[in-house]
Amino acid sequence: MSAGKSKMALGWREWVGLPDLGIDRIKAKVDTGARTSALHAFQVTPFAENGRERVEFLIHPIQKDNGTVVTCVADVIDKRTVRDSGGHAEERYVIETTLAIGDQRWPIEMTLTARDDMLFRMLLGRTAIKRRATVDPGRSYLAGKGPA
């Protein structure tokens, strides 16, 4: 972000896009309590391609809709042990992908985890929005109805 440019305002939930993964719109909970962003993923299959570690996974991008499935492929940049809010540890793949929100795009790191039982299929953690956005926890969808 260039000096002098104001930060974008986000609500506690926002419509975002993940264009590198073929996801035009997904509802994300903006979670400043979570350091890293997380994406609902299942049938996660690691593989090697041209010397790179990659992962293929499926996602249900729409809340309360397990019929819509998107197949995604991404480079693995790390594997990390992550603790959820209940203190349970889980080893997760970490990918880097482009976040599209409002009229802006930038790369973020995201962990892959099963979020079937969670209301939001994506959490947007504080590292992804650091120095780029402020959060108004009393408002929603301040960035608009979806990426431009």
mmCIF file of C-alpha atoms in Angstrom:
data_model
loop_
_atom_site.group_PDB
_atom_site.id
_atom_site.type_symbol
_atom_site.label_atom_id
_atom_site.label_comp_id
_atom_site.label_asym_id
_atom_site.label_seq_id
_atom_site.Cartn_x
_atom_site.Cartn_y
_atom_site.Cartn_z
ATOM 1 C CA MET A 1 0.000 0.000 0.000
ATOM 2 C CA SER A 2 1.436 3.368 -0.949
ATOM 3 C CA ALA A 3 2.093 6.059 1.630
ATOM 4 C CA GLY A 4 -0.802 8.435 2.108
ATOM 5 C CA LYS A 5 -3.423 6.009 0.834
ATOM 6 C CA SER A 6 -6.213 5.445 3.323
ATOM 7 C CA LYS A 7 -7.088 2.003 4.599
ATOM 8 C CA MET A 8 -10.234 0.330 3.347
ATOM 9 C CA ALA A 9 -13.058 -0.172 5.833
ATOM 10 C CA LEU A 10 -14.331 -3.702 6.400
ATOM 11 C CA GLY A 11 -17.254 -5.003 8.390
ATOM 12 C CA TRP A 12 -17.245 -8.160 10.500
ATOM 13 C CA ARG A 13 -18.261 -10.121 7.379
ATOM 14 C CA GLU A 14 -17.469 -9.387 3.741
ATOM 15 C CA TRP A 15 -17.882 -10.825 0.249
ATOM 16 C CA VAL A 16 -14.461 -11.642 -1.187
ATOM 17 C CA GLY A 17 -13.076 -13.417 -4.227
ATOM 18 C CA LEU A 18 -10.214 -15.881 -4.614
ATOM 19 C CA PRO A 19 -9.552 -15.578 -8.367
ATOM 20 C CA ASP A 20 -6.469 -17.863 -8.405
ATOM 21 C CA LEU A 21 -8.715 -20.649 -7.081
ATOM 22 C CA GLY A 22 -11.628 -19.983 -9.436
ATOM 23 C CA ILE A 23 -13.858 -18.632 -6.655
ATOM 24 C CA ASP A 24 -15.642 -15.447 -7.721
ATOM 25 C CA ARG A 25 -17.501 -14.842 -4.449
ATOM 26 C CA ILE A 26 -17.330 -16.336 -0.995
ATOM 27 C CA LYS A 27 -18.630 -14.916 2.253
ATOM 28 C CA ALA A 28 -15.787 -14.438 4.733
ATOM 29 C CA LYS A 29 -15.873 -13.685 8.434
ATOM 30 C CA VAL A 30 -13.313 -11.004 9.226
ATOM 31 C CA ASP A 31 -11.611 -12.422 12.310
ATOM 32 C CA THR A 32 -9.020 -10.175 13.920
ATOM 33 C CA GLY A 33 -8.589 -12.829 16.616
ATOM 34 C CA ALA A 34 -7.212 -15.263 14.029
ATOM 35 C CA ARG A 35 -3.674 -14.614 12.873
ATOM 36 C CA THR A 36 -3.923 -16.617 9.647
ATOM 37 C CA SER A 37 -6.811 -16.816 7.204
ATOM 38 C CA ALA A 38 -8.510 -20.196 6.790
ATOM 39 C CA LEU A 39 -10.460 -21.731 3.928
ATOM 40 C CA HIS A 40 -12.881 -24.645 4.089
ATOM 41 C CA ALA A 41 -11.342 -27.545 2.189
ATOM 42 C CA PHE A 42 -12.024 -31.256 1.951
ATOM 43 C CA GLN A 43 -10.587 -34.188 0.020
ATOM 44 C CA VAL A 44 -7.209 -32.479 0.276
ATOM 45 C CA THR A 45 -4.686 -34.352 -1.866
ATOM 46 C CA PRO A 46 -1.009 -33.367 -1.953
ATOM 47 C CA PHE A 47 1.050 -34.084 -5.076
ATOM 48 C CA ALA A 48 4.313 -33.076 -6.717
ATOM 49 C CA GLU A 49 4.479 -31.296 -10.058
ATOM 50 C CA ASN A 50 7.660 -30.045 -11.732
ATOM 51 C CA GLY A 51 9.512 -30.256 -8.423
ATOM 52 C CA ARG A 52 6.896 -28.212 -6.542
ATOM 53 C CA GLU A 53 4.684 -29.438 -3.736
ATOM 54 C CA ARG A 54 1.073 -28.767 -4.669
ATOM 55 C CA VAL A 55 -2.331 -29.598 -3.258
ATOM 56 C CA GLU A 56 -5.701 -30.276 -4.849
ATOM 57 C CA PHE A 57 -8.803 -29.789 -2.740
ATOM 58 C CA LEU A 58 -12.540 -29.365 -2.977
ATOM 59 C CA ILE A 59 -14.546 -26.529 -1.475
ATOM 60 C CA HIS A 60 -18.215 -25.743 -0.917
ATOM 61 C CA PRO A 61 -18.056 -21.969 -1.503
ATOM 62 C CA ILE A 62 -21.680 -21.211 -0.602
ATOM 63 C CA GLN A 63 -22.940 -21.217 2.975
ATOM 64 C CA LYS A 64 -25.417 -23.993 3.761
ATOM 65 C CA ASP A 65 -24.947 -25.489 0.253
ATOM 66 C CA ASN A 66 -23.021 -28.745 0.048
ATOM 67 C CA GLY A 67 -24.146 -29.364 -3.533
ATOM 68 C CA THR A 68 -21.974 -26.690 -5.129
ATOM 69 C CA VAL A 69 -18.370 -27.902 -5.289
ATOM 70 C CA VAL A 70 -15.292 -26.165 -6.715
ATOM 71 C CA THR A 71 -12.045 -28.056 -7.372
ATOM 72 C CA CYS A 72 -8.957 -25.987 -6.570
ATOM 73 C CA VAL A 73 -5.211 -26.498 -7.048
ATOM 74 C CA ALA A 74 -2.490 -24.434 -5.373
ATOM 75 C CA ASP A 75 1.206 -24.502 -4.475
ATOM 76 C CA VAL A 76 1.938 -25.471 -0.883
ATOM 77 C CA ILE A 77 4.135 -22.867 0.783
ATOM 78 C CA ASP A 78 4.200 -24.460 4.244
ATOM 79 C CA LYS A 79 2.622 -26.929 6.654
ATOM 80 C CA ARG A 80 1.849 -25.493 10.087
ATOM 81 C CA THR A 81 0.324 -26.620 13.323
ATOM 82 C CA VAL A 82 -2.611 -24.307 14.019
ATOM 83 C CA ARG A 83 -4.643 -24.094 17.224
ATOM 84 C CA ASP A 84 -8.328 -23.293 16.918
ATOM 85 C CA SER A 85 -10.246 -21.155 19.401
ATOM 86 C CA GLY A 86 -10.899 -24.274 21.499
ATOM 87 C CA GLY A 87 -7.174 -25.010 21.771
ATOM 88 C CA HIS A 88 -7.220 -28.057 19.470
ATOM 89 C CA ALA A 89 -4.070 -28.410 17.354
ATOM 90 C CA GLU A 90 -4.218 -29.415 13.693
ATOM 91 C CA GLU A 91 -1.507 -29.617 11.039
ATOM 92 C CA ARG A 92 -2.654 -27.691 7.965
ATOM 93 C CA TYR A 93 -1.393 -26.982 4.490
ATOM 94 C CA VAL A 94 -0.667 -23.317 3.844
ATOM 95 C CA ILE A 95 -1.163 -21.827 0.383
ATOM 96 C CA GLU A 96 -0.690 -18.339 -1.022
ATOM 97 C CA THR A 97 -3.488 -16.960 -3.170
ATOM 98 C CA THR A 98 -4.844 -13.633 -4.353
ATOM 99 C CA LEU A 99 -7.576 -12.011 -2.261
ATOM 100 C CA ALA A 100 -10.020 -9.761 -4.152
ATOM 101 C CA ILE A 101 -12.076 -7.477 -1.957
ATOM 102 C CA GLY A 102 -13.905 -4.412 -3.189
ATOM 103 C CA ASP A 103 -11.728 -2.976 -5.956
ATOM 104 C CA GLN A 104 -8.448 -4.208 -4.458
ATOM 105 C CA ARG A 105 -6.366 -7.372 -4.809
ATOM 106 C CA TRP A 106 -3.326 -8.624 -2.940
ATOM 107 C CA PRO A 107 -1.657 -11.952 -2.046
ATOM 108 C CA ILE A 108 -2.492 -13.632 1.270
ATOM 109 C CA GLU A 109 -1.528 -16.826 3.063
ATOM 110 C CA MET A 110 -4.348 -19.190 3.906
ATOM 111 C CA THR A 111 -4.579 -22.510 5.717
ATOM 112 C CA LEU A 112 -6.817 -25.327 4.481
ATOM 113 C CA THR A 113 -9.143 -26.990 6.983
ATOM 114 C CA ALA A 114 -12.539 -28.679 7.183
ATOM 115 C CA ARG A 115 -15.120 -26.029 8.135
ATOM 116 C CA ASP A 116 -18.300 -28.006 7.358
ATOM 117 C CA ASP A 117 -19.680 -27.331 10.820
ATOM 118 C CA MET A 118 -18.857 -23.623 10.710
ATOM 119 C CA LEU A 119 -21.194 -20.912 9.455
ATOM 120 C CA PHE A 120 -18.501 -19.236 7.303
ATOM 121 C CA ARG A 121 -16.486 -21.181 4.735
ATOM 122 C CA MET A 122 -13.637 -18.674 5.069
ATOM 123 C CA LEU A 123 -12.000 -16.680 7.855
ATOM 124 C CA LEU A 124 -10.067 -13.567 6.901
ATOM 125 C CA GLY A 125 -7.351 -13.296 9.553
ATOM 126 C CA ARG A 126 -5.550 -10.210 10.792
ATOM 127 C CA THR A 127 -2.287 -10.864 8.901
ATOM 128 C CA ALA A 128 -4.150 -10.683 5.567
ATOM 129 C CA ILE A 129 -5.548 -7.226 6.284
ATOM 130 C CA LYS A 130 -2.684 -5.760 8.299
ATOM 131 C CA ARG A 131 -1.850 -2.205 7.160
ATOM 132 C CA ARG A 132 -4.601 -2.416 4.506
ATOM 133 C CA ALA A 133 -7.909 -2.260 6.360
ATOM 134 C CA THR A 134 -9.725 -1.284 9.506
ATOM 135 C CA VAL A 135 -12.620 -3.335 10.849
ATOM 136 C CA ASP A 136 -15.935 -1.977 12.116
ATOM 137 C CA PRO A 137 -17.346 -4.926 14.093
ATOM 138 C CA GLY A 138 -20.834 -3.421 14.096
ATOM 139 C CA ARG A 139 -21.212 -3.366 10.319
ATOM 140 C CA SER A 140 -21.251 -5.821 7.402
ATOM 141 C CA TYR A 141 -20.307 -5.798 3.720
ATOM 142 C CA LEU A 142 -18.610 -2.400 3.694
ATOM 143 C CA ALA A 143 -16.512 -3.453 0.667
ATOM 144 C CA GLY A 144 -19.641 -4.135 -1.416
ATOM 145 C CA LYS A 145 -21.493 -7.134 -2.788
ATOM 146 C CA GLY A 146 -18.427 -8.768 -4.290
ATOM 147 C CA PRO A 147 -15.080 -8.151 -5.945
ATOM 148 C CA ALA A 148 -15.001 -5.740 -8.875
#
